[in-house]
Amino acid sequence: MDTTASGTPSLQYHNIVDQTITSLVVSPPPTFQRQQRHCFGESTPGEFPLAANPSIVLHVLTGCNLDPQDLAKLEATCSFFRQPANFAPDFDLSISELAALDMCRKRAIFKPMTEDEQEALKRRCGGSWKLVLRFLLAGEACCRREKSQAIAGPGHSLAVTSKGEVYSFGSNSSGQLGHGTLEEEWRPRPIRSLQGVRIIQAAAGAGRTMLISDAGQVYAFGKDSFGEAEYGAQGTKFATTPNRIESLKNIFVVQAAIGNFFTAVLSREGRVYTFSWGSDATLGHQTDTSDLEPHPLLGPLENIPVVQIAAGYCYLLALACQAGGMSVYSVGCGLGGKLGHGSRTDEKYPRLIEQFQTLNLQPMVVAAGAWHAAVVGRDGRVCTWGWGRYGCLGHGNEECESAPKVVEALTTIKAVHVATGDYTTFVVSEEGDVYSFGCGESSSLGHNGEEGQENRHTNVLTPELVTSLKQINERVVQISLTNSIYWNAHTVALTDSGKLYAFGAGDKGQLGIELVGQQNERGKPERVDIDLS
């Protein structure tokens, strides 16, 4: 689906009638008469200069892709932008609201929605098209929807091109690569059975893969269970090629997150659904642990739109888009303080993490590691919390933090992306530089990457620039790393030109590079033979 071309008709602007040059030339010159003239047309002085042709203003606002906050500021500072514009499709809407609606119509997720669905989303977001636009833009920014992406799963990797093609490689003991076999793949291989289906999101778990199409359909392959309790655990059966999840066919899904014991999906309206992990009413519902039916996440988020979800070991984070700003909710197991509420207690229903209000930080990206979590704020600050083993929180020690804490060593950069794994954290700056800290096992941090150097396995307690990625002279836009406590970690880095680099554990082919001799890992980023642009 093209993100720039819209299948919905654009707003109809009033045309300015052209005059021919001949008519201007043959007309007799008017008799000179002194008149008091101004730039407001026939309007009185003091009104907005372009009030006589507001369609020009609408065209400029839409063409410049103004931020929803900028549109709101225009309304707050000038009555012209608050008044009904008397334009189709809604004559009561203001110029700013019409501009926001037109920009919403250009978004890939919004275009297929019926008018009733669009109005329902507007009400859910707070009754304003500016808030709907903020919701859509936030989801695109933190989830890379409609863009290429790479996923480092437990023992296998996925790569989604900007055209929606999917490549997979690595471990395949449960058919999680989707090629119709159980054989490992040491080189990226396209999933042929998905031809004609455009994929916009991917998620990888232990022996399991889920893919989301641009039509909101979910395809799964590998183990049939929605989360594994231990290494090597096997579902009752598995699929080696992608199968559509029929229980989700009536839900337009835009993201999936696979955690231990459960899986969660996010609808385009911002609703969260979960599978399994319903014992003892965990996640707000009581079901059998093998339940394959989606259940809505109950509690405060029932009426609050969510733009991103992230799943860790027995817990779920949700980035919510409320009228007052962005916020983060958490639910599940609180061991190690990873829920961020200042305690280690479990939460059966989503609970607002209040610390971000105290820090005056607007969360924009959220990441859930196995035992710790991280957030990037609008101002570029990074917060981490949870189990601090091996220094994965970046605070210079291995202490636990039960509430979000700003990583002081990163205050000199503006972060735009964060990724977490099993006691490992990566941060990407606005300039495309990458910083990592935490567990150095499997050389997955990317530091001291020359083969044979013993210190490339050293744990890092505070953020350090990944110089091995700096040397490739490419701007990194996304990092993904293994988020599982049962697999040796590996990391993949995607550049803005569509190049993919991998490093860390590679014993199953998950680096997309065939290792030689006794090698089982690579400390230095190696280019994977695939173009995601």
XYZ file of C-alpha atoms in Angstrom:
533
model
C 0.000 0.000 0.000
C 1.451 3.333 -1.012
C 1.849 5.697 1.924
C 1.730 8.842 -0.151
C -1.092 8.148 -2.592
C -4.501 8.060 -1.021
C -7.411 5.990 -2.229
C -9.763 8.477 -0.551
C -10.514 11.702 -2.461
C -8.565 14.658 -1.146
C -10.326 17.696 0.258
C -11.847 19.884 -2.456
C -10.199 23.283 -2.538
C -11.847 26.383 -4.074
C -10.190 27.270 -7.356
C -9.114 30.789 -8.197
C -10.605 31.784 -11.574
C -7.920 32.584 -14.123
C -8.184 35.622 -16.370
C -6.793 35.574 -19.886
C -4.022 37.969 -20.809
C -6.191 39.325 -23.706
C -8.984 40.378 -21.403
C -6.520 42.279 -19.289
C -4.956 44.056 -22.285
C -8.086 45.159 -24.171
C -9.883 46.481 -21.111
C -9.772 50.297 -21.055
C -7.717 51.751 -18.276
C -9.882 52.806 -15.339
C -10.311 56.457 -14.516
C -7.909 57.380 -11.769
C -9.619 57.714 -8.437
C -7.843 57.944 -5.147
C -8.932 55.038 -2.921
C -7.806 53.755 0.437
C -6.726 50.148 -0.244
C -5.210 47.434 1.927
C -4.090 43.826 1.581
C -7.248 42.379 3.057
C -9.369 42.343 -0.097
C -12.884 43.492 0.744
C -12.442 42.583 4.390
C -11.862 45.111 7.097
C -8.335 45.776 8.363
C -7.316 43.508 11.239
C -8.646 40.289 9.749
C -6.346 37.509 8.556
C -4.810 38.627 5.212
C -5.824 35.455 3.345
C -9.325 35.268 4.758
C -10.696 36.053 1.307
C -9.145 32.819 0.004
C -8.894 30.382 2.940
C -8.403 27.502 0.507
C -4.850 28.766 -0.014
C -4.210 28.517 3.709
C -5.648 24.990 3.796
C -3.457 23.962 0.895
C -0.352 25.338 2.623
C -1.140 23.677 5.953
C -1.731 20.309 4.302
C 1.247 20.526 1.961
C 3.671 21.432 4.729
C 2.641 18.419 6.860
C 2.496 20.515 10.001
C 2.723 18.759 13.336
C -0.626 18.419 15.187
C 0.789 20.589 17.964
C 1.552 23.340 15.447
C -2.027 23.178 14.166
C -3.284 23.491 17.729
C -1.051 26.517 18.322
C -2.478 28.205 15.237
C -5.977 27.762 16.618
C -4.888 29.100 19.987
C -3.281 32.242 18.603
C -5.634 33.265 15.753
C -9.432 33.161 15.628
C -9.307 32.634 11.855
C -8.085 29.065 12.409
C -10.850 28.340 14.931
C -13.817 29.441 12.875
C -15.806 27.040 10.644
C -14.187 27.040 7.205
C -17.378 26.160 5.315
C -15.498 23.558 3.265
C -16.403 19.990 2.307
C -16.471 17.322 3.610
C -17.517 18.942 6.912
C -18.556 22.586 6.682
C -18.390 23.016 10.460
C -14.716 22.099 10.735
C -12.030 24.736 11.117
C -9.143 25.147 8.689
C -6.796 23.417 11.154
C -9.148 20.478 11.643
C -9.604 20.102 7.875
C -5.839 20.112 7.373
C -5.452 17.430 10.046
C -8.191 15.316 8.436
C -6.563 15.545 5.018
C -3.206 14.471 6.470
C -4.928 11.566 8.249
C -6.358 10.450 4.898
C -2.821 10.088 3.550
C -1.872 7.554 6.243
C -1.878 3.924 5.152
C -3.780 2.654 8.190
C -6.468 5.322 7.962
C -7.263 5.021 4.249
C -9.161 1.677 4.310
C -11.429 2.780 7.172
C -15.077 3.544 6.496
C -16.492 6.925 7.499
C -18.133 5.347 10.546
C -14.831 3.744 11.576
C -13.033 7.043 11.099
C -15.558 8.870 13.262
C -15.302 6.142 15.925
C -11.514 6.563 15.969
C -11.969 10.329 16.278
C -14.169 9.875 19.349
C -11.710 7.379 20.841
C -8.818 9.812 20.378
C -10.624 12.696 22.066
C -12.933 14.171 19.424
C -10.402 16.008 17.259
C -8.767 15.174 13.925
C -5.573 16.743 15.268
C -5.534 14.111 18.016
C -6.211 11.372 15.456
C -3.276 12.640 13.391
C -1.030 12.622 16.460
C -2.118 9.034 17.184
C -1.318 7.897 13.625
C 2.037 9.710 13.438
C 3.125 8.364 16.835
C 2.452 4.796 15.730
C 4.422 5.223 12.512
C 7.378 6.750 14.355
C 7.829 4.139 17.080
C 6.934 1.013 15.069
C 8.421 1.832 11.626
C 5.115 0.996 9.953
C 5.314 1.181 6.184
C 9.116 1.170 6.404
C 11.752 -1.545 6.249
C 12.639 -3.244 9.517
C 14.770 -6.019 10.968
C 14.014 -8.325 13.903
C 16.558 -10.341 15.921
C 14.560 -13.160 17.459
C 15.639 -16.078 19.674
C 17.918 -17.972 17.283
C 16.418 -16.591 14.066
C 16.109 -13.258 12.278
C 13.543 -11.521 10.091
C 13.915 -8.711 7.570
C 10.970 -6.814 6.073
C 11.636 -4.704 2.987
C 9.953 -1.375 2.268
C 7.899 -3.200 -0.383
C 6.546 -5.666 2.171
C 8.657 -8.709 1.279
C 9.926 -10.882 4.154
C 13.259 -12.682 4.466
C 14.072 -15.093 7.299
C 17.194 -16.989 8.375
C 18.615 -18.898 11.346
C 17.180 -21.613 13.564
C 14.208 -23.488 12.108
C 13.544 -26.407 14.462
C 9.840 -25.540 14.644
C 9.372 -24.144 11.149
C 9.663 -20.569 12.414
C 11.339 -19.443 9.179
C 8.198 -20.154 7.175
C 9.874 -21.910 4.227
C 7.983 -25.200 4.499
C 10.955 -27.077 5.992
C 12.714 -27.616 9.320
C 16.171 -26.870 7.967
C 18.354 -24.029 9.209
C 19.060 -21.191 6.800
C 22.438 -19.446 6.929
C 21.522 -16.897 4.284
C 18.441 -14.658 4.011
C 15.708 -16.433 2.107
C 12.385 -14.883 1.018
C 9.155 -16.465 2.250
C 7.702 -17.417 -1.129
C 4.233 -18.386 0.071
C 3.585 -14.739 0.985
C 3.801 -13.484 -2.584
C 1.001 -11.006 -3.168
C 0.763 -10.161 0.554
C 2.426 -6.944 1.732
C 3.835 -7.245 5.262
C 4.249 -4.119 7.420
C 5.183 -5.609 10.817
C 6.947 -8.696 12.203
C 7.451 -10.277 15.614
C 9.695 -13.154 16.666
C 9.517 -15.389 19.723
C 11.061 -18.665 20.830
C 10.331 -20.967 17.886
C 7.533 -18.734 16.649
C 7.017 -15.923 14.122
C 4.098 -13.578 13.471
C 3.644 -11.249 10.486
C 1.129 -8.417 9.978
C -0.108 -7.472 6.501
C -1.157 -4.042 5.296
C -4.734 -5.364 5.314
C -4.515 -6.004 9.066
C -4.327 -9.798 8.769
C -2.015 -11.822 11.037
C 0.022 -14.775 9.818
C 1.785 -17.152 12.229
C 4.144 -20.090 11.836
C 6.363 -22.191 14.053
C 5.074 -23.438 17.405
C 1.352 -23.279 17.886
C 1.549 -21.911 21.442
C 1.645 -18.158 22.082
C 4.624 -18.102 24.437
C 7.134 -20.554 25.824
C 7.943 -21.262 29.460
C 11.345 -22.833 28.940
C 14.048 -23.390 26.379
C 13.133 -26.081 23.905
C 9.492 -26.269 24.987
C 7.373 -27.486 22.112
C 3.732 -26.887 21.347
C 1.498 -29.802 20.439
C 2.112 -29.045 16.764
C 3.794 -26.514 14.521
C 3.407 -24.983 11.087
C 6.257 -24.551 8.601
C 4.476 -22.026 6.384
C 2.502 -18.887 7.284
C -1.108 -19.511 8.282
C -3.626 -16.745 8.827
C -4.943 -16.563 12.397
C -8.680 -16.932 11.885
C -9.570 -15.747 15.376
C -8.174 -12.324 14.442
C -9.799 -12.003 11.014
C -12.324 -9.423 12.266
C -9.671 -7.309 13.999
C -7.494 -4.995 11.896
C -4.100 -5.628 13.544
C -1.118 -3.290 13.149
C 1.407 -4.791 15.602
C 2.180 -8.002 17.492
C 4.441 -8.602 20.491
C 5.496 -12.065 21.669
C 6.402 -12.503 25.330
C 6.896 -15.510 27.534
C 3.600 -17.299 28.211
C 1.563 -14.898 26.086
C 1.250 -12.883 22.892
C -0.381 -9.476 22.448
C -1.675 -7.712 19.341
C -2.634 -4.088 18.757
C -5.539 -3.017 16.537
C -5.490 0.072 14.308
C -8.000 1.683 16.692
C -5.465 1.317 19.518
C -7.062 -1.621 21.336
C -4.884 -4.354 22.886
C -5.773 -8.054 22.730
C -3.909 -10.924 24.379
C -3.671 -14.689 23.906
C -3.076 -17.209 26.688
C -1.495 -16.295 30.044
C -4.947 -15.932 31.543
C -4.395 -18.083 34.633
C -5.229 -16.335 37.929
C -6.850 -13.544 35.871
C -3.458 -12.289 34.722
C -3.954 -9.559 32.096
C -7.450 -9.029 33.415
C -9.044 -12.240 32.178
C -9.344 -15.844 33.298
C -8.570 -18.421 30.586
C -6.717 -21.633 30.079
C -3.000 -21.179 29.387
C -3.384 -22.777 25.943
C -6.278 -20.517 24.917
C -5.848 -19.384 21.305
C -8.696 -16.867 21.284
C -7.896 -13.137 21.547
C -9.171 -11.388 24.662
C -9.306 -7.597 25.032
C -6.982 -6.179 27.654
C -9.312 -4.974 30.380
C -8.886 -2.022 32.691
C -7.923 1.624 32.025
C -6.760 1.028 28.450
C -10.207 -0.082 27.271
C -11.016 3.525 26.389
C -7.520 4.915 25.738
C -5.877 4.458 22.310
C -2.510 2.652 22.346
C 0.109 3.301 19.655
C 2.742 0.683 20.578
C 3.049 -2.473 22.687
C 6.191 -4.230 23.957
C 6.361 -7.650 25.639
C 9.032 -8.957 28.000
C 9.289 -11.873 30.405
C 5.757 -12.118 31.839
C 4.880 -8.437 31.415
C 3.520 -6.014 28.846
C 4.106 -2.297 28.239
C 1.703 -0.067 26.306
C 2.448 3.405 24.928
C -0.843 5.290 25.097
C -1.926 8.451 23.287
C -4.166 10.514 25.565
C -5.564 13.989 25.021
C -3.151 15.373 27.625
C -0.083 13.709 26.080
C 1.718 10.385 25.722
C 1.928 7.940 28.625
C 3.048 4.388 29.436
C 1.039 1.650 31.147
C 2.379 -1.681 32.408
C 0.794 -4.966 33.486
C 1.996 -8.395 34.578
C 4.861 -9.648 36.713
C 6.621 -6.957 38.762
C 9.728 -8.984 39.668
C 12.815 -6.770 39.605
C 10.712 -3.611 39.454
C 10.242 -3.917 35.690
C 6.678 -2.536 35.780
C 8.058 0.866 36.826
C 5.666 1.662 39.685
C 8.268 1.959 42.457
C 7.547 -1.539 43.754
C 7.933 -5.179 42.749
C 4.293 -6.174 42.989
C 2.345 -7.764 40.140
C -0.404 -5.887 38.306
C -3.418 -7.735 36.873
C -4.694 -4.648 35.066
C -2.719 -1.980 33.188
C -1.454 0.732 35.505
C -0.141 4.173 34.556
C 3.594 4.687 35.193
C 3.399 8.044 36.959
C 7.140 8.733 37.117
C 7.179 10.236 33.611
C 4.939 13.072 34.807
C 7.381 13.769 37.632
C 10.271 13.805 35.149
C 8.255 16.020 32.750
C 9.023 13.528 29.984
C 6.717 12.736 27.051
C 7.354 9.058 26.112
C 7.621 8.447 22.358
C 9.190 4.952 22.103
C 8.971 2.080 24.580
C 11.034 -1.133 24.731
C 10.552 -4.199 26.951
C 13.567 -6.370 27.637
C 13.393 -9.720 29.363
C 13.830 -8.141 32.826
C 14.195 -4.402 32.218
C 12.570 -1.685 30.142
C 13.407 1.621 28.481
C 11.690 4.688 27.034
C 12.782 7.534 24.749
C 11.144 10.906 25.369
C 10.177 13.603 22.884
C 13.145 15.669 24.086
C 15.553 12.783 23.422
C 16.109 11.717 27.019
C 16.337 7.984 27.779
C 14.875 6.341 30.874
C 15.486 2.785 32.045
C 14.173 0.689 34.912
C 13.939 -2.904 36.146
C 16.607 -5.467 36.930
C 20.002 -3.798 36.467
C 22.142 -6.915 36.182
C 25.350 -6.515 34.109
C 24.718 -2.760 33.913
C 21.835 -3.023 31.422
C 20.210 0.124 32.846
C 23.245 2.266 32.026
C 23.449 3.954 35.426
C 26.989 2.795 36.171
C 26.011 -0.022 38.522
C 24.014 -3.259 38.663
C 21.298 -1.998 40.984
C 17.594 -2.498 40.314
C 15.434 0.531 39.625
C 11.724 0.094 40.309
C 10.795 3.410 38.636
C 12.037 5.041 35.410
C 15.344 6.861 35.844
C 17.039 9.118 33.301
C 20.329 7.743 31.928
C 22.573 10.701 32.759
C 25.415 9.508 30.537
C 23.174 10.037 27.493
C 21.990 13.572 28.238
C 24.441 15.045 25.706
C 22.697 13.274 22.793
C 19.138 13.297 21.486
C 17.927 9.715 21.274
C 15.253 8.634 18.788
C 15.188 4.850 19.205
C 15.872 2.280 21.944
C 16.006 -1.528 21.964
C 16.276 -3.912 24.905
C 17.080 -7.593 25.221
C 18.175 -10.008 27.892
C 20.211 -7.603 30.136
C 21.297 -5.548 27.115
C 20.276 -2.100 25.859
C 20.932 -0.158 22.629
C 20.177 3.509 21.966
C 20.197 5.251 18.554
C 20.777 9.007 18.399
C 19.232 11.515 16.010
C 22.526 11.546 14.083
C 22.436 7.762 13.659
C 25.110 6.951 16.236
C 24.585 3.826 18.349
C 25.311 3.370 22.054
C 25.108 0.074 23.948
C 25.492 -1.175 27.509
C 24.844 -4.258 29.604
C 25.826 -7.896 29.168
C 28.740 -8.461 26.788
C 28.147 -12.176 26.344
C 28.190 -13.407 22.717
C 29.811 -10.133 21.604
C 26.309 -8.759 21.056
C 27.200 -5.233 22.289
C 29.431 -4.582 19.287
C 32.375 -3.237 21.335
C 36.001 -4.203 20.656
C 34.824 -6.230 17.756
C 38.111 -7.544 16.364
C 38.181 -11.308 16.449
C 40.519 -12.713 19.066
C 40.120 -9.863 21.543
C 39.094 -11.255 24.896
C 37.556 -8.015 26.196
C 34.806 -8.015 23.597
C 32.771 -10.068 26.116
C 33.178 -7.455 28.861
C 30.026 -6.108 30.503
C 29.464 -2.362 30.062
C 27.878 -0.433 32.957
C 27.439 2.926 31.212
C 26.581 3.735 27.572
C 29.471 3.492 25.134
C 29.532 4.479 21.480
C 29.536 1.408 19.231
C 32.530 2.434 17.158
C 32.307 -0.672 14.974
C 28.979 0.647 13.638
C 30.338 4.174 13.391
C 33.043 2.906 11.042
C 30.567 1.667 8.428
C 29.786 5.323 7.622
C 26.060 4.664 7.504
C 23.312 6.307 9.542
C 21.647 3.632 11.710
C 17.867 4.006 12.066
C 16.890 0.797 13.871
C 18.442 -1.757 16.230
C 16.956 -5.096 17.249
C 18.416 -7.681 19.603
C 17.470 -11.039 21.071
C 14.920 -10.677 23.848
C 14.994 -14.140 25.404
C 16.663 -15.624 28.462
C 17.200 -19.004 26.786
C 19.204 -18.020 23.707
C 22.614 -16.483 23.134
C 22.001 -12.936 21.963
C 22.613 -11.439 18.560
C 21.995 -7.940 17.220
C 20.934 -6.515 13.852
C 21.342 -2.886 12.766
C 19.443 -1.281 9.877
C 20.720 1.841 8.088
C 18.708 4.551 6.367
C 19.920 3.301 2.979
C 18.442 -0.160 3.631
C 21.669 -1.995 4.490
C 21.565 -4.618 7.243
C 24.436 -5.475 9.591
C 24.573 -8.272 12.173
C 26.831 -9.335 15.036
C 26.778 -11.539 18.139
C 25.850 -15.231 18.348
C 25.585 -16.937 14.980
C 25.641 -20.651 15.700
C 22.258 -21.244 14.004
C 22.762 -18.937 11.047
C 20.851 -16.038 12.677
C 23.489 -13.539 11.485
C 22.779 -14.333 7.854
C 26.468 -15.136 7.488
C 27.948 -18.625 7.287
C 30.637 -18.920 9.963
C 33.781 -20.936 9.313
C 35.856 -23.274 11.419
C 35.026 -23.195 15.121
C 33.371 -19.789 14.998
C 30.024 -19.433 16.732
C 29.804 -15.629 16.927
C 30.943 -12.398 15.311
C 32.001 -9.398 17.373
C 32.294 -7.005 14.451
C 29.180 -5.996 12.455
C 29.046 -7.825 9.140
C 26.938 -6.797 6.148
C 24.060 -9.186 5.473
C 23.522 -9.895 1.793
C 20.099 -8.270 1.469
C 18.793 -4.840 0.447
C 15.790 -3.628 2.449
C 15.341 -0.296 0.692
